PDB file of C-alpha atoms in Angstrom:
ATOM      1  CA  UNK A 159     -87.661 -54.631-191.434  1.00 72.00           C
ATOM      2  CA  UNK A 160     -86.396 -57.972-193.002  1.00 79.00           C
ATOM      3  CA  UNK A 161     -83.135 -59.339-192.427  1.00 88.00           C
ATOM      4  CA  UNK A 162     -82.931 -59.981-196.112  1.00 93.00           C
ATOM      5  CA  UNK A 163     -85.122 -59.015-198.928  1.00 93.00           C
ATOM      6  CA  UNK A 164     -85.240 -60.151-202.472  1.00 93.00           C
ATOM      7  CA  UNK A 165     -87.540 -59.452-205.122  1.00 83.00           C
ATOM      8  CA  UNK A 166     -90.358 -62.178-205.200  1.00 76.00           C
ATOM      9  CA  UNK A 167     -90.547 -62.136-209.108  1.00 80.00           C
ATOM     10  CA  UNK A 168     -91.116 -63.609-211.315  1.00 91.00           C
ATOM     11  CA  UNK A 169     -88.459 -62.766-213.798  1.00 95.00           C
ATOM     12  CA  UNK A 170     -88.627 -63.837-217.238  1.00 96.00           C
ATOM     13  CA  UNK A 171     -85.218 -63.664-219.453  1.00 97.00           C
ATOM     14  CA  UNK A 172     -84.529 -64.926-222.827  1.00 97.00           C
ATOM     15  CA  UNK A 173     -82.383 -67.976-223.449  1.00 97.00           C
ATOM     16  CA  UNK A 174     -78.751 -66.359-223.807  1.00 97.00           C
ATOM     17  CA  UNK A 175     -79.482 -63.426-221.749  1.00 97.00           C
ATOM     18  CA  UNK A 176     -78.117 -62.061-218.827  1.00 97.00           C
ATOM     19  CA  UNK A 177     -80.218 -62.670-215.592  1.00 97.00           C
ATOM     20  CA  UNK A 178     -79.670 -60.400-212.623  1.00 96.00           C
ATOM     21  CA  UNK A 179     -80.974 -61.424-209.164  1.00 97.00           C
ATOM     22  CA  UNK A 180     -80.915 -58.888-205.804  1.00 96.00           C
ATOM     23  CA  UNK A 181     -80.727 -58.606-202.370  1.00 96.00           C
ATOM     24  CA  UNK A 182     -80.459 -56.209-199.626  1.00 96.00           C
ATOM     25  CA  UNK A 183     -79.760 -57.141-196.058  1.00 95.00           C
ATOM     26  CA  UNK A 184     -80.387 -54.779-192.799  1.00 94.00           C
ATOM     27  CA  UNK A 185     -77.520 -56.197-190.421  1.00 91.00           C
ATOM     28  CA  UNK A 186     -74.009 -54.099-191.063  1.00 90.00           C
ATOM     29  CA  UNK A 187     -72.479 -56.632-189.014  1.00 88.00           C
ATOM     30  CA  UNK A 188     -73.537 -59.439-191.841  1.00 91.00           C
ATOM     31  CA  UNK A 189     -70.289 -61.393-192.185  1.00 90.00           C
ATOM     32  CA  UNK A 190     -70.767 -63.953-195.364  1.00 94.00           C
ATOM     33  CA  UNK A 191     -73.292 -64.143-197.936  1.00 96.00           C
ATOM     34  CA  UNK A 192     -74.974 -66.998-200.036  1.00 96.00           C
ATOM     35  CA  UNK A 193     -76.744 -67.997-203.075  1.00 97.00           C
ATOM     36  CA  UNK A 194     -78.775 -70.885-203.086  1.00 97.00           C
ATOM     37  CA  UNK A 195     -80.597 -72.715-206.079  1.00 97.00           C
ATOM     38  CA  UNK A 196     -84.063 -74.296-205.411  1.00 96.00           C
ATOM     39  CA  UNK A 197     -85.752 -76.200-208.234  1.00 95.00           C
ATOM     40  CA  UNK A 198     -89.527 -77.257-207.562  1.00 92.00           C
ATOM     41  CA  UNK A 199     -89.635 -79.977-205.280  1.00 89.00           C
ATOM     42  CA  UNK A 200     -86.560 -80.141-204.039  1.00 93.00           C
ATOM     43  CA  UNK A 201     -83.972 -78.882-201.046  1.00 95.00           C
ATOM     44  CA  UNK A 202     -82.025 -75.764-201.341  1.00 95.00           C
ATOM     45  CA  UNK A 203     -78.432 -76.068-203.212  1.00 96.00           C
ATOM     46  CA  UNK A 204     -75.325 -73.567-203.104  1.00 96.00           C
ATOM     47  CA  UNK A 205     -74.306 -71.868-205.888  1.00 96.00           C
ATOM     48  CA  UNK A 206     -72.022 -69.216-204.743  1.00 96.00           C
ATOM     49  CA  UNK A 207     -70.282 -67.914-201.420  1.00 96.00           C
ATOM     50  CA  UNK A 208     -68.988 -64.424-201.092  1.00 96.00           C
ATOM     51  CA  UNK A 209     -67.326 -62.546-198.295  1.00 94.00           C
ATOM     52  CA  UNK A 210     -65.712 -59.607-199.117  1.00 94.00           C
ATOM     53  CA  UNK A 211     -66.365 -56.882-201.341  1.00 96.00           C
ATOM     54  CA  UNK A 212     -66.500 -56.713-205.287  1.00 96.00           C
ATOM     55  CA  UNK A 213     -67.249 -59.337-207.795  1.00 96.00           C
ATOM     56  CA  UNK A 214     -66.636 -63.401-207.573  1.00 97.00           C
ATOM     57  CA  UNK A 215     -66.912 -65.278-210.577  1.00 97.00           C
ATOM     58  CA  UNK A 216     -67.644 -68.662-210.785  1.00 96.00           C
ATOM     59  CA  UNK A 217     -68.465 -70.092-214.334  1.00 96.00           C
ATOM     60  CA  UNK A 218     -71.538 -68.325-215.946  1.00 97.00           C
ATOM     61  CA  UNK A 219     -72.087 -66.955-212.300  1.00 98.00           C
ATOM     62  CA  UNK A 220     -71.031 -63.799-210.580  1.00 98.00           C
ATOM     63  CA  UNK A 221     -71.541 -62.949-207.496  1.00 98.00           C
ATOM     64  CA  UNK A 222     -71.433 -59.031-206.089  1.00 97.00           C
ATOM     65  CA  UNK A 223     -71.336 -57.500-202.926  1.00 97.00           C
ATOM     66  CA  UNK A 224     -71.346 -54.523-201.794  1.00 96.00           C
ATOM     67  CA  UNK A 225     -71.144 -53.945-197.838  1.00 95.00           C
ATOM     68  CA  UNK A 226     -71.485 -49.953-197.864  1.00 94.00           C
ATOM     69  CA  UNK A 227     -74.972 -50.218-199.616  1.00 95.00           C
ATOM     70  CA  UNK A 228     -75.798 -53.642-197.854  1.00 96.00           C
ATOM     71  CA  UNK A 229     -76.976 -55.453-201.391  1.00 95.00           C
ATOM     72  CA  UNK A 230     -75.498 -58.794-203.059  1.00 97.00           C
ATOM     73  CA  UNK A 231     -76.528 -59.706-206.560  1.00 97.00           C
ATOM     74  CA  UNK A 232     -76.358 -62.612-208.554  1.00 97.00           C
ATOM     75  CA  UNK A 233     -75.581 -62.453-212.573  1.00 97.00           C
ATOM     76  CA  UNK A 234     -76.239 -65.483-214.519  1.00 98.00           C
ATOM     77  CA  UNK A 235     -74.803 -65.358-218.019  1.00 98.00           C
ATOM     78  CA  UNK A 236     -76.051 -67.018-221.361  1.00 98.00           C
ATOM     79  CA  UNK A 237     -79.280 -68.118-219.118  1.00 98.00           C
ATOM     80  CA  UNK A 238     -80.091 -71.782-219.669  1.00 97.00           C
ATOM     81  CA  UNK A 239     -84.071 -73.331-219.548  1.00 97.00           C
ATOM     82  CA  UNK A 240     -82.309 -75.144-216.647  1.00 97.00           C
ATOM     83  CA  UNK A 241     -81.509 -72.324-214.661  1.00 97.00           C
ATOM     84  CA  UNK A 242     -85.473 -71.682-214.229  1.00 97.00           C
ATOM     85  CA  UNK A 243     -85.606 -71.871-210.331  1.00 96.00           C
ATOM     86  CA  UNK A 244     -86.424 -70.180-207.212  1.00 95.00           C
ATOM     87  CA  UNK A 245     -82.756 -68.026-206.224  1.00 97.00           C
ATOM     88  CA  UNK A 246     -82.497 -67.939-202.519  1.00 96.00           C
ATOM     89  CA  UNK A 247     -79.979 -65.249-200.999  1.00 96.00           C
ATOM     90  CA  UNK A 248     -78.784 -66.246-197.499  1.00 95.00           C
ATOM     91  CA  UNK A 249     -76.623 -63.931-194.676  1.00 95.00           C
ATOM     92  CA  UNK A 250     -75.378 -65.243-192.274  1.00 91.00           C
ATOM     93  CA  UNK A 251     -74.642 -62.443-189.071  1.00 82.00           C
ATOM     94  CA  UNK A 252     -72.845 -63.951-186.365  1.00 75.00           C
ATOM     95  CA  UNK A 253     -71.523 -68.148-186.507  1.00 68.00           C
ATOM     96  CA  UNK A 254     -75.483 -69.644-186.705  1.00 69.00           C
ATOM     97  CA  UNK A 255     -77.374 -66.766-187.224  1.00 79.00           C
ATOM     98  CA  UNK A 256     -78.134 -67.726-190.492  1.00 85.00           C
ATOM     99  CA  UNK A 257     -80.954 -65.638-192.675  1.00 91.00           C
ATOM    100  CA  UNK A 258     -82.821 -66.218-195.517  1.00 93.00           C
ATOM    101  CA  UNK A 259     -84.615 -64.205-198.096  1.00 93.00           C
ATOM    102  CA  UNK A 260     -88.244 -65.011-199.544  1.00 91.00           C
ATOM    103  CA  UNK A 261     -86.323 -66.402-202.970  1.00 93.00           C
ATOM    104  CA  UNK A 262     -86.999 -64.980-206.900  1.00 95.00           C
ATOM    105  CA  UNK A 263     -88.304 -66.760-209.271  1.00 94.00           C
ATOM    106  CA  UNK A 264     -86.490 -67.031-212.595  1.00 96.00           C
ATOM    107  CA  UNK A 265     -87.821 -68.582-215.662  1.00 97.00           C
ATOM    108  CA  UNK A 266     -85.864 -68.526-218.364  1.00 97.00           C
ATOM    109  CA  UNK A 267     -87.431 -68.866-222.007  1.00 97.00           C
ATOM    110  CA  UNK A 268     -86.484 -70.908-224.663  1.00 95.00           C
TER     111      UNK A 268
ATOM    112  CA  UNK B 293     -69.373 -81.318-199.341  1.00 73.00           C
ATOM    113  CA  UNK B 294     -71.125 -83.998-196.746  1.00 84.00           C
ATOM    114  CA  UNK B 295     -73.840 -85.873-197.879  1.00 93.00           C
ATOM    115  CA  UNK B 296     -76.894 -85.797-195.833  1.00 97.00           C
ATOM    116  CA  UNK B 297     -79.738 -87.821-195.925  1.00 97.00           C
ATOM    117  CA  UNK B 298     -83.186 -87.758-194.120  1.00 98.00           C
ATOM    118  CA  UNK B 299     -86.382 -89.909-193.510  1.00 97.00           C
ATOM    119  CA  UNK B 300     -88.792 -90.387-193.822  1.00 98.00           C
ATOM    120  CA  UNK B 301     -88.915 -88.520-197.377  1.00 97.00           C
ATOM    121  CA  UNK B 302     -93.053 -87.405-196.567  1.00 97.00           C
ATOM    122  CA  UNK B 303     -95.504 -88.573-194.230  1.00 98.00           C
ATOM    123  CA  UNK B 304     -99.216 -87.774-193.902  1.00 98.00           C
ATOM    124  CA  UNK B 305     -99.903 -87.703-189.855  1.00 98.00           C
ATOM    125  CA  UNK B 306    -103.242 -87.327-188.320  1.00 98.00           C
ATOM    126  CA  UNK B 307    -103.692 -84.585-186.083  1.00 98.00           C
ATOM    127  CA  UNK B 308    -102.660 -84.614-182.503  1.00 97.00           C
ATOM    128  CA  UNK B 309    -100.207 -87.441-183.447  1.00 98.00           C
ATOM    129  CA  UNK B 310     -96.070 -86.700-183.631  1.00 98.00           C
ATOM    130  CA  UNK B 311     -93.398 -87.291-186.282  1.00 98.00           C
ATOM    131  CA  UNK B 312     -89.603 -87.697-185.866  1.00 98.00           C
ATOM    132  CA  UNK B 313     -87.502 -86.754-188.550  1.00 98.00           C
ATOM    133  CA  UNK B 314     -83.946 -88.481-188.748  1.00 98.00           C
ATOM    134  CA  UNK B 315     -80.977 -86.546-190.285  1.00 98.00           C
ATOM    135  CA  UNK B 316     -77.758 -88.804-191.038  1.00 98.00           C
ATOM    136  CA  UNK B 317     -74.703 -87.136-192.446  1.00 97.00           C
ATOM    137  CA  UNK B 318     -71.634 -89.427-194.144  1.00 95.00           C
ATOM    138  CA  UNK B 319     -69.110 -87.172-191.899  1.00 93.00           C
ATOM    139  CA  UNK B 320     -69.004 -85.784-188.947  1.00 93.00           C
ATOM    140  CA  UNK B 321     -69.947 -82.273-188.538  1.00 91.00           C
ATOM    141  CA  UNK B 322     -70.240 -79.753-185.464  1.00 88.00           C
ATOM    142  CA  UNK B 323     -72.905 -77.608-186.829  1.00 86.00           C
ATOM    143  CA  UNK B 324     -76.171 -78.956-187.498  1.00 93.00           C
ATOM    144  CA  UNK B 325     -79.841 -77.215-188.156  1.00 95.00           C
ATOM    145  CA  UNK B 326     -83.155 -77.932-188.426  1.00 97.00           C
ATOM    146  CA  UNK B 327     -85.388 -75.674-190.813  1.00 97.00           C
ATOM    147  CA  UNK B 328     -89.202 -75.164-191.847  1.00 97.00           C
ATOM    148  CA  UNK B 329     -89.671 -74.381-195.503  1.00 95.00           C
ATOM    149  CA  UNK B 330     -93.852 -73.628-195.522  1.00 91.00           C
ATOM    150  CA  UNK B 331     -95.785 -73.354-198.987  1.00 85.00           C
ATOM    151  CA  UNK B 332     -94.533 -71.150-201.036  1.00 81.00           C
ATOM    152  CA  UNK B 333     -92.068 -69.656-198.324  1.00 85.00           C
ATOM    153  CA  UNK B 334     -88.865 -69.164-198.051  1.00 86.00           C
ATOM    154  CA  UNK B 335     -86.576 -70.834-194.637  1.00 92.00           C
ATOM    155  CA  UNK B 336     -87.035 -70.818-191.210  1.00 93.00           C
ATOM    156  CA  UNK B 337     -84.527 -71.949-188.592  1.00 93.00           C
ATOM    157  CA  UNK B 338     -86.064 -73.970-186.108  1.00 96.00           C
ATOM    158  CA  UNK B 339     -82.896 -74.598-183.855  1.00 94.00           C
ATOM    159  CA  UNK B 340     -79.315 -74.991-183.689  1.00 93.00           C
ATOM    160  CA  UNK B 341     -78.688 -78.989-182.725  1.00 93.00           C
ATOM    161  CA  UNK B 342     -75.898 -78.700-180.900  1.00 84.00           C
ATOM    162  CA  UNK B 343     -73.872 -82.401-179.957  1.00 85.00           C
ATOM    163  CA  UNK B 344     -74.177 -83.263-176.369  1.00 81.00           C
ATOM    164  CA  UNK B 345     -76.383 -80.425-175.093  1.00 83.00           C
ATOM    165  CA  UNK B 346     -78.955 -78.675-175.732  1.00 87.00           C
ATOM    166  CA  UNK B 347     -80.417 -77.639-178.753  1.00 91.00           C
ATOM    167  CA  UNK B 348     -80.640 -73.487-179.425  1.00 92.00           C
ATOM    168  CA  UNK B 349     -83.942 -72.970-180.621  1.00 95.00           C
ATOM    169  CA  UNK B 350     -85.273 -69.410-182.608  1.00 92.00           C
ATOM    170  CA  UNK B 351     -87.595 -67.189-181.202  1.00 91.00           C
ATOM    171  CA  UNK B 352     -91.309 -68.428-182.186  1.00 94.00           C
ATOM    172  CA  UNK B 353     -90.202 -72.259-181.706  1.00 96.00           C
ATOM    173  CA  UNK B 354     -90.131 -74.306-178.202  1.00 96.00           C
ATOM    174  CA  UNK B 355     -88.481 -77.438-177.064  1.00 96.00           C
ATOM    175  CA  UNK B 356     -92.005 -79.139-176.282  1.00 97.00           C
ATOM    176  CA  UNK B 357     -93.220 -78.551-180.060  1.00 97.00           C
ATOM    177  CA  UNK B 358     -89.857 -79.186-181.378  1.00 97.00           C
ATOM    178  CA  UNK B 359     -87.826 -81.660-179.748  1.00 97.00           C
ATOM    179  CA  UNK B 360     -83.835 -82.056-181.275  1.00 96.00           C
ATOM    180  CA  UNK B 361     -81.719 -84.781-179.887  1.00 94.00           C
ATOM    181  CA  UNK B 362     -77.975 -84.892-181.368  1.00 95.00           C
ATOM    182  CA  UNK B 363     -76.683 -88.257-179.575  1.00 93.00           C
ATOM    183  CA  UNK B 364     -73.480 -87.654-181.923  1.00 93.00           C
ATOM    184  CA  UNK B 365     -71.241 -85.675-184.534  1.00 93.00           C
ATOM    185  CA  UNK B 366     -73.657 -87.598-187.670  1.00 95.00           C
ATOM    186  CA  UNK B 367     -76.959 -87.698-186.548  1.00 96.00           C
ATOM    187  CA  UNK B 368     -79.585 -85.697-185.312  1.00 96.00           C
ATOM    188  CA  UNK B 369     -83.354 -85.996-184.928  1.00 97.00           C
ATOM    189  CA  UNK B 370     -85.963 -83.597-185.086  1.00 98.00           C
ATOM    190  CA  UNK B 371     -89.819 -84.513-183.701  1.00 98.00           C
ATOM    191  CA  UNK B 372     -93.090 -82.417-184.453  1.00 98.00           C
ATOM    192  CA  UNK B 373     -94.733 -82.934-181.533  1.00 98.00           C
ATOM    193  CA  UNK B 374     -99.024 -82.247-181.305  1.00 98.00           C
ATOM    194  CA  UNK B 375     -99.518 -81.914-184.911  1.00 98.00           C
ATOM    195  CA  UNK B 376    -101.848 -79.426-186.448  1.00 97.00           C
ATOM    196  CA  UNK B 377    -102.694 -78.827-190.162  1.00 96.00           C
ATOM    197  CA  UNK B 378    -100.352 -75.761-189.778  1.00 95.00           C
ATOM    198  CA  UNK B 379     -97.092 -78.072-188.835  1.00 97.00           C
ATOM    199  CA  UNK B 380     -97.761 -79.106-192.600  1.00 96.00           C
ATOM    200  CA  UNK B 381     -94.060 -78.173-194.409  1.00 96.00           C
ATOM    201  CA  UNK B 382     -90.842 -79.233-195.288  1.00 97.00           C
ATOM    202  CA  UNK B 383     -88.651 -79.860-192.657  1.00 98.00           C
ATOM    203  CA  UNK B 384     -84.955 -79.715-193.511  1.00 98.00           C
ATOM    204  CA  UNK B 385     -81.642 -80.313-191.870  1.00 97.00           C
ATOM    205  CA  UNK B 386     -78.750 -78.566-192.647  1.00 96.00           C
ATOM    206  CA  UNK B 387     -75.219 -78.882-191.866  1.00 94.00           C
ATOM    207  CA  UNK B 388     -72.490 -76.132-191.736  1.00 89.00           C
ATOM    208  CA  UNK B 389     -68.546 -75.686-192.656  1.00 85.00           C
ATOM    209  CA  UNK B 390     -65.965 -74.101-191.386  1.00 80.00           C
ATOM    210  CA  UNK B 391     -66.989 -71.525-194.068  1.00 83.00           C
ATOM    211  CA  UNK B 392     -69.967 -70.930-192.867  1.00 84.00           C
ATOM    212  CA  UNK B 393     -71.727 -72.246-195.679  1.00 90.00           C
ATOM    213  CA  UNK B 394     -74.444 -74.967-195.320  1.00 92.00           C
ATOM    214  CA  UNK B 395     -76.076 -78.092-196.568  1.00 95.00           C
ATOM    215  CA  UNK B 396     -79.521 -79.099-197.182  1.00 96.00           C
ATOM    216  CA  UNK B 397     -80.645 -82.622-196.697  1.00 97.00           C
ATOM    217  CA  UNK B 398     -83.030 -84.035-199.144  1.00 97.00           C
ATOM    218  CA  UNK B 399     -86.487 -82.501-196.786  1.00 97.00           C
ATOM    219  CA  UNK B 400     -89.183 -84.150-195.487  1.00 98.00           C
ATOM    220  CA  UNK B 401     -92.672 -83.128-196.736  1.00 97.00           C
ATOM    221  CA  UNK B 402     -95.391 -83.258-193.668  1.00 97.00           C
ATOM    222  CA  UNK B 403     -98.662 -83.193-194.385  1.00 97.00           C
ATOM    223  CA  UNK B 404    -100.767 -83.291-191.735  1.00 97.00           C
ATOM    224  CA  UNK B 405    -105.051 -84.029-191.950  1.00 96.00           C
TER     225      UNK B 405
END
């Protein structure tokens, strides 16, 4: 079993829609989770940080977790072209242990 | 957030021959790490570069393919060592908070022939 799993994709959404990115991660002892934005060509970049339970809002993102069923989730809102990207959702265990998922690819339409 | 930097940027090695990657950060940081980002794949950690010691490396990944140094709190290196057309990926350093959150450097592409 994976430490985390995402769906590959790809997901297609509208300009203006809502997009909805998830993950599921084995490890009960997972401490802090991530979202990171990769665009083609380039490094990794944080979008969001969560750590406890519930939602976290940050702009036209939100960020859920939910530590009893072991998934986070990533809403975008009003989806921009320039949110098309590969989504990365990290988990990090114990101090380094630090794990990635395989990433989804969104492409939103204009 | 710090900003890191990295060269070279890509390099096309033959095989058999080795590549050190530099990693430069504008602050200093405790927690550093080295990743592998393959084709169309997500990230691996490589190791842990730990200042002054040495570095923690994942299982699948050995000190004599993989060679860290961390000589201080802003740099690190990170040397692919026997190269074969499989070492060919991104390699990317990282850098941690005290929110556990990390950093990417820029990457460095490796292609090796």
């Amino acid at each position: 079993q994976k430490e985390v799993e995402q769906n590959s994709g790809p997901l297609s959404v509208p300009e203006g829609a809502i997009a909805s990115l998830n993950c599921t991660y084995s490890d009960r002892g997972s401490q802090s989770f991530f979202w990171y934005r990769q665009y083609s060509g380039k490094s990794p970049e944080l979008i969001m940080s969560i750590y406890s339970n519930g939602d976290k809002e940050d702009g036209r993102f939100t960020a859920q977790l939910n530590k009893a069923s072991q998934y986070v989730s990533l809403l975008i809102r009003d989806s921009q072209p320039s949110d098309s990207a590969t989504y990365l959702c990290a988990v990090n265990r114990n101090g380094n242990q630090f794990y990635f998922g395989t990433g989804t690819s969104l492409t939103v339409i204009p | 957030s710090a900003v890191i930097s990295q060269k070279p940027s890509r390099d096309i090695c033959q095989r058999g021959t080795s590549l050190t990657i530099q990693c430069q950060v504008d602050s200093q940081v405790t927690m550093m790490f080295w990743y592998r980002q393959q084709p169309g794949q997500s990230l691996t950690l490589i190791a842990t570069a730990n200042q002054g010691s040495e570095a923690t490396y994942e299982s699948g990944f050995v000190i004599d393919k993989f060679p860290i140094s961390r000589p201080n709190l802003t740099f690190s290196t990170l040397t692919v060592s026997n190269l074969s057309p499989e070492d060919s990926s991104i390699y990317l350093c990282s850098v941690g908070d005290r929110f556990n959150e990390q950093f990417f450097g820029p990457g460095t592409r490796l292609t090796v022939l």
